Amino acid sequence: MTLRTTAKSLARQVTPWALRFVNRGMRYPPYDSAAAEEVKTSVDKVRLATIALALRTIDLENIDGAMAELGVYRGELSRVLHRLSPARTLYLFDTFAGFQDGADARFRDTSAELVRRSVGGDHTKVQIKEGYFPSTAEGLEDERFAFVMLDGDRYDVTLAGLRFFMPRLVKGGYLFAHDFNNPESDRGVSKAFAEYFGASKPYVEIPDRWGSVVLRCA
Ligand SMILES: C[S@@+](CC[C@H](N)C(=O)[O-])C[C@H]1O[C@@H](n2cnc3c(N)ncnc32)[C@H](O)[C@@H]1O
């Protein structure tokens, strides 16, 4: 074995240990163990990891503002939002009886009470707004939001969500929309985005399971 090959073989053995030392204290993604635990068990890890990073960023940057989820169903995401950011007020908007028309029977097997129990938190931090959005947003005109999730599936509710939340999203705040790239509901989510934003398109598509988009308020 020449000196050169000995040096190469030594470098191969030492490099992983050296990198471990250099990277000590650095971990990516950098969210905490509660978030890592939620991501690990989620059916949509990419979506949840992206949300967890956004929540960590608004906390680290001391960005004030409430959180909102429009389209809650049984509160699976709501529970995680409250767990990862318990100090922020979380508004949860849903009919808790599915869609208004009878064409689609999904999302009826829930209730505000079921969500209240699964999310936990007191009534000041977790505020359930039961009924048809946007009428359930009445009285919240002066509220400001640092995190918004639009997940109402359809064109009308998504457009109403953009019209209500966008002017109230604080600088540095995040707005996500689920199902942007989902052909369901006649591509209602992407149509609502096109209607609201026109050519400006300030959002980024993320490669999660149902094709979400995210934007950060400049
Ligand atoms: C896909 S589910 C939400 C899933 C939930 N975000 C999650 O991650 O588990 C869509 C929900 O939007 C609600 N929804 C649709 N249109 C609505 C409206 N105009 N007002 C209130 N809720 C609405 C439905 O009742 C349904 O529960």
Tab-separated table of C-alpha atoms and ligand atoms in Angstrom:
chain	number	residue	atom	x	y	z
A	1	MET	CA	0.000	0.000	0.000
A	2	THR	CA	1.459	3.377	-0.994
A	3	LEU	CA	1.488	6.373	1.282
A	4	ARG	CA	-1.196	7.965	-0.912
A	5	THR	CA	-3.678	5.088	-0.613
A	6	THR	CA	-3.060	4.860	3.126
A	7	ALA	CA	-3.851	8.577	3.474
A	8	LYS	CA	-7.023	8.178	1.374
A	9	SER	CA	-8.257	5.238	3.413
A	10	LEU	CA	-7.530	7.086	6.659
A	11	ALA	CA	-9.440	10.152	5.406
A	12	ARG	CA	-12.433	7.963	4.508
A	13	GLN	CA	-12.545	6.595	8.038
A	14	VAL	CA	-11.990	9.899	9.814
A	15	THR	CA	-14.306	12.135	7.738
A	16	PRO	CA	-17.642	10.931	9.190
A	17	TRP	CA	-16.332	11.461	12.733
A	18	ALA	CA	-14.934	14.868	11.842
A	19	LEU	CA	-18.252	15.918	10.244
A	20	ARG	CA	-20.140	14.732	13.285
A	21	PHE	CA	-17.923	16.969	15.412
A	22	VAL	CA	-18.273	19.971	13.078
A	23	ASN	CA	-22.061	19.556	12.866
A	24	ARG	CA	-22.475	19.073	16.599
A	25	GLY	CA	-25.426	21.182	17.766
A	26	MET	CA	-26.740	21.580	14.208
A	27	ARG	CA	-29.812	19.627	13.271
A	28	TYR	CA	-31.997	20.004	10.251
A	29	PRO	CA	-34.920	20.498	10.146
A	30	PRO	CA	-34.333	22.660	13.224
A	31	TYR	CA	-37.751	22.380	14.850
A	32	ASP	CA	-38.141	20.909	18.330
A	33	SER	CA	-38.776	17.328	19.374
A	34	ALA	CA	-42.573	17.809	19.666
A	35	ALA	CA	-42.682	18.883	16.005
A	36	ALA	CA	-40.356	16.045	14.977
A	37	GLU	CA	-42.666	13.585	16.743
A	38	GLU	CA	-45.756	14.965	14.944
A	39	VAL	CA	-43.988	14.899	11.565
A	40	LYS	CA	-42.857	11.324	12.106
A	41	THR	CA	-46.407	10.058	12.644
A	42	SER	CA	-48.141	12.270	10.063
A	43	VAL	CA	-49.675	10.871	6.873
A	44	ASP	CA	-48.286	13.946	5.091
A	45	LYS	CA	-44.791	14.521	6.435
A	46	VAL	CA	-43.807	17.154	3.861
A	47	ARG	CA	-46.843	19.282	4.631
A	48	LEU	CA	-46.476	19.007	8.387
A	49	ALA	CA	-42.712	19.622	8.330
A	50	THR	CA	-43.256	22.781	6.241
A	51	ILE	CA	-45.903	23.998	8.687
A	52	ALA	CA	-43.659	23.211	11.682
A	53	LEU	CA	-40.813	25.239	10.150
A	54	ALA	CA	-43.150	28.179	9.524
A	55	LEU	CA	-44.393	28.113	13.128
A	56	ARG	CA	-40.827	27.969	14.411
A	57	THR	CA	-39.851	30.926	12.211
A	58	ILE	CA	-42.673	33.203	13.368
A	59	ASP	CA	-41.813	32.370	16.981
A	60	LEU	CA	-38.062	32.942	16.500
A	61	GLU	CA	-38.686	36.218	14.682
A	62	ASN	CA	-41.185	37.365	17.348
A	63	ILE	CA	-43.886	37.892	14.753
A	64	ASP	CA	-47.129	38.666	16.545
A	65	GLY	CA	-50.492	37.475	15.332
A	66	ALA	CA	-53.097	34.772	15.727
A	67	MET	CA	-53.354	31.466	13.862
A	68	ALA	CA	-56.411	30.396	11.870
A	69	GLU	CA	-57.546	27.234	10.168
A	70	LEU	CA	-60.435	27.518	7.724
A	71	GLY	CA	-61.789	24.003	7.202
A	72	VAL	CA	-61.069	22.000	10.323
A	73	TYR	CA	-63.103	18.797	9.980
A	74	ARG	CA	-62.109	16.652	13.007
A	75	GLY	CA	-59.289	18.958	14.108
A	76	GLU	CA	-56.331	16.739	13.280
A	77	LEU	CA	-54.175	19.621	12.101
A	78	SER	CA	-55.726	21.987	14.678
A	79	ARG	CA	-54.453	19.773	17.496
A	80	VAL	CA	-50.902	19.967	16.112
A	81	LEU	CA	-51.095	23.750	15.582
A	82	HIS	CA	-52.140	24.284	19.180
A	83	ARG	CA	-49.555	21.827	20.484
A	84	LEU	CA	-46.691	23.493	18.587
A	85	SER	CA	-47.774	27.090	19.258
A	86	PRO	CA	-49.890	27.037	22.437
A	87	ALA	CA	-49.343	30.728	23.261
A	88	ARG	CA	-51.019	31.992	20.082
A	89	THR	CA	-54.765	32.360	19.734
A	90	LEU	CA	-56.049	29.743	17.284
A	91	TYR	CA	-59.310	30.391	15.401
A	92	LEU	CA	-60.993	27.298	13.988
A	93	PHE	CA	-63.627	27.871	11.293
A	94	ASP	CA	-65.917	25.104	10.113
A	95	THR	CA	-69.571	24.278	9.717
A	96	PHE	CA	-68.784	21.014	11.536
A	97	ALA	CA	-71.546	19.644	9.314
A	98	GLY	CA	-69.760	19.430	5.950
A	99	PHE	CA	-70.555	21.455	2.862
A	100	GLN	CA	-73.652	23.613	2.437
A	101	ASP	CA	-75.026	21.772	-0.605
A	102	GLY	CA	-76.073	18.149	-0.448
A	103	ALA	CA	-73.856	17.070	-3.360
A	104	ASP	CA	-70.968	15.966	-1.169
A	105	ALA	CA	-71.633	14.008	2.009
A	106	ARG	CA	-68.070	14.122	3.371
A	107	PHE	CA	-66.935	15.863	6.559
A	108	ARG	CA	-70.245	15.526	8.420
A	109	ASP	CA	-68.976	13.075	11.051
A	110	THR	CA	-67.583	15.713	13.372
A	111	SER	CA	-68.710	18.384	15.807
A	112	ALA	CA	-67.367	21.483	17.509
A	113	GLU	CA	-67.366	19.541	20.781
A	114	LEU	CA	-65.286	16.699	19.326
A	115	VAL	CA	-62.736	19.225	18.026
A	116	ARG	CA	-62.705	21.110	21.327
A	117	ARG	CA	-61.856	17.870	23.154
A	118	SER	CA	-59.194	16.738	20.689
A	119	VAL	CA	-57.452	20.136	20.457
A	120	GLY	CA	-57.630	20.987	24.165
A	121	GLY	CA	-56.687	24.506	25.258
A	122	ASP	CA	-58.924	27.028	26.937
A	123	HIS	CA	-61.626	29.115	25.255
A	124	THR	CA	-59.438	32.194	24.990
A	125	LYS	CA	-56.606	30.447	23.133
A	126	VAL	CA	-58.706	28.097	20.982
A	127	GLN	CA	-61.752	29.845	19.548
A	128	ILE	CA	-64.150	27.717	17.580
A	129	LYS	CA	-66.198	29.572	14.961
A	130	GLU	CA	-69.014	27.275	13.935
A	131	GLY	CA	-71.065	27.996	10.801
A	132	TYR	CA	-70.548	29.143	7.220
A	133	PHE	CA	-67.475	31.205	6.506
A	134	PRO	CA	-67.201	34.178	5.893
A	135	SER	CA	-70.147	35.091	8.145
A	136	THR	CA	-68.329	33.415	11.074
A	137	ALA	CA	-65.475	35.925	10.686
A	138	GLU	CA	-67.757	38.816	11.621
A	139	GLY	CA	-66.364	40.638	14.636
A	140	LEU	CA	-62.754	39.649	13.820
A	141	GLU	CA	-62.088	42.549	11.437
A	142	ASP	CA	-59.442	44.039	13.758
A	143	GLU	CA	-57.605	40.738	14.362
A	144	ARG	CA	-54.181	40.146	12.770
A	145	PHE	CA	-52.827	36.753	11.684
A	146	ALA	CA	-49.324	35.280	11.595
A	147	PHE	CA	-50.366	31.842	10.356
A	148	VAL	CA	-53.360	30.874	8.215
A	149	MET	CA	-54.307	27.496	6.766
A	150	LEU	CA	-57.023	27.513	4.097
A	151	ASP	CA	-58.477	24.028	3.772
A	152	GLY	CA	-62.105	24.418	2.721
A	153	ASP	CA	-61.563	22.481	-0.526
A	154	ARG	CA	-63.790	24.646	-2.726
A	155	TYR	CA	-63.615	27.808	-4.802
A	156	ASP	CA	-66.065	30.008	-2.852
A	157	VAL	CA	-64.725	29.374	0.616
A	158	THR	CA	-61.094	29.655	-0.548
A	159	LEU	CA	-61.740	32.984	-2.279
A	160	ALA	CA	-63.628	34.246	0.794
A	161	GLY	CA	-60.664	33.118	2.929
A	162	LEU	CA	-58.154	34.990	0.754
A	163	ARG	CA	-60.328	38.128	0.812
A	164	PHE	CA	-60.623	38.039	4.599
A	165	PHE	CA	-57.149	36.875	5.670
A	166	MET	CA	-54.765	38.430	3.141
A	167	PRO	CA	-55.343	42.046	4.273
A	168	ARG	CA	-54.953	40.862	7.889
A	169	LEU	CA	-51.786	38.800	7.438
A	170	VAL	CA	-48.895	40.476	9.272
A	171	LYS	CA	-45.517	41.090	7.642
A	172	GLY	CA	-43.607	37.808	7.843
A	173	GLY	CA	-46.827	35.843	8.394
A	174	TYR	CA	-47.555	32.637	6.475
A	175	LEU	CA	-50.637	31.613	4.520
A	176	PHE	CA	-50.981	28.022	3.360
A	177	ALA	CA	-53.659	26.499	1.165
A	178	HIS	CA	-54.255	22.792	0.917
A	179	ASP	CA	-55.363	21.084	-2.316
A	180	PHE	CA	-54.026	23.768	-4.671
A	181	ASN	CA	-52.881	21.048	-7.054
A	182	ASN	CA	-55.743	18.696	-6.287
A	183	PRO	CA	-58.111	18.238	-9.251
A	184	GLU	CA	-60.991	17.724	-6.785
A	185	SER	CA	-63.785	20.299	-6.606
A	186	ASP	CA	-63.094	21.361	-10.197
A	187	ARG	CA	-59.687	22.763	-9.142
A	188	GLY	CA	-61.551	25.262	-6.975
A	189	VAL	CA	-58.529	26.173	-4.835
A	190	SER	CA	-56.230	27.103	-7.722
A	191	LYS	CA	-59.089	28.956	-9.446
A	192	ALA	CA	-59.670	31.039	-6.307
A	193	PHE	CA	-55.937	31.852	-6.149
A	194	ALA	CA	-55.931	32.868	-9.807
A	195	GLU	CA	-58.967	35.079	-9.195
A	196	TYR	CA	-57.453	36.751	-6.129
A	197	PHE	CA	-53.805	37.138	-7.215
A	198	GLY	CA	-54.079	37.361	-11.003
A	199	ALA	CA	-50.609	37.346	-12.581
A	200	SER	CA	-48.681	38.229	-9.410
A	201	LYS	CA	-48.574	34.647	-8.022
A	202	PRO	CA	-46.700	35.313	-4.758
A	203	TYR	CA	-46.965	31.691	-3.602
A	204	VAL	CA	-44.785	28.579	-3.843
A	205	GLU	CA	-46.058	25.082	-4.497
A	206	ILE	CA	-44.859	22.415	-2.076
A	207	PRO	CA	-44.548	18.728	-3.014
A	208	ASP	CA	-46.817	17.400	-0.277
A	209	ARG	CA	-49.477	14.780	-0.689
A	210	TRP	CA	-52.335	16.966	-1.867
A	211	GLY	CA	-50.394	19.805	-3.466
A	212	SER	CA	-50.369	22.738	-1.045
A	213	VAL	CA	-49.114	26.251	-1.656
A	214	VAL	CA	-47.542	28.640	0.818
A	215	LEU	CA	-46.842	32.358	0.783
A	216	ARG	CA	-45.079	34.648	3.219
A	217	CYS	CA	-46.320	38.191	3.581
A	218	ALA	CA	-43.680	40.693	2.410
B	1	LIG	C1	-60.703	18.827	3.955
B	1	LIG	S1	-61.680	19.273	5.310
B	1	LIG	C2	-60.537	20.040	6.414
B	1	LIG	C3	-59.471	19.096	6.934
B	1	LIG	C4	-58.607	19.651	8.054
B	1	LIG	N1	-57.990	20.915	7.721
B	1	LIG	C5	-57.517	18.667	8.448
B	1	LIG	O1	-56.320	18.933	8.168
B	1	LIG	O2	-57.839	17.615	9.034
B	1	LIG	C6	-62.626	20.592	4.653
B	1	LIG	C7	-63.574	21.246	5.654
B	1	LIG	O3	-63.991	22.512	5.141
B	1	LIG	C8	-65.262	22.794	5.685
B	1	LIG	N2	-65.911	23.869	4.909
B	1	LIG	C9	-66.075	23.929	3.572
B	1	LIG	N3	-66.708	25.078	3.230
B	1	LIG	C10	-66.916	25.773	4.379
B	1	LIG	C11	-67.501	27.055	4.694
B	1	LIG	N4	-67.998	27.880	3.753
B	1	LIG	N5	-67.542	27.447	5.988
B	1	LIG	C12	-67.055	26.645	6.957
B	1	LIG	N6	-66.490	25.440	6.735
B	1	LIG	C13	-66.411	25.009	5.462
B	1	LIG	C14	-65.992	21.449	5.609
B	1	LIG	O4	-67.050	21.380	6.523
B	1	LIG	C15	-64.843	20.453	5.943
B	1	LIG	O5	-64.883	20.063	7.293
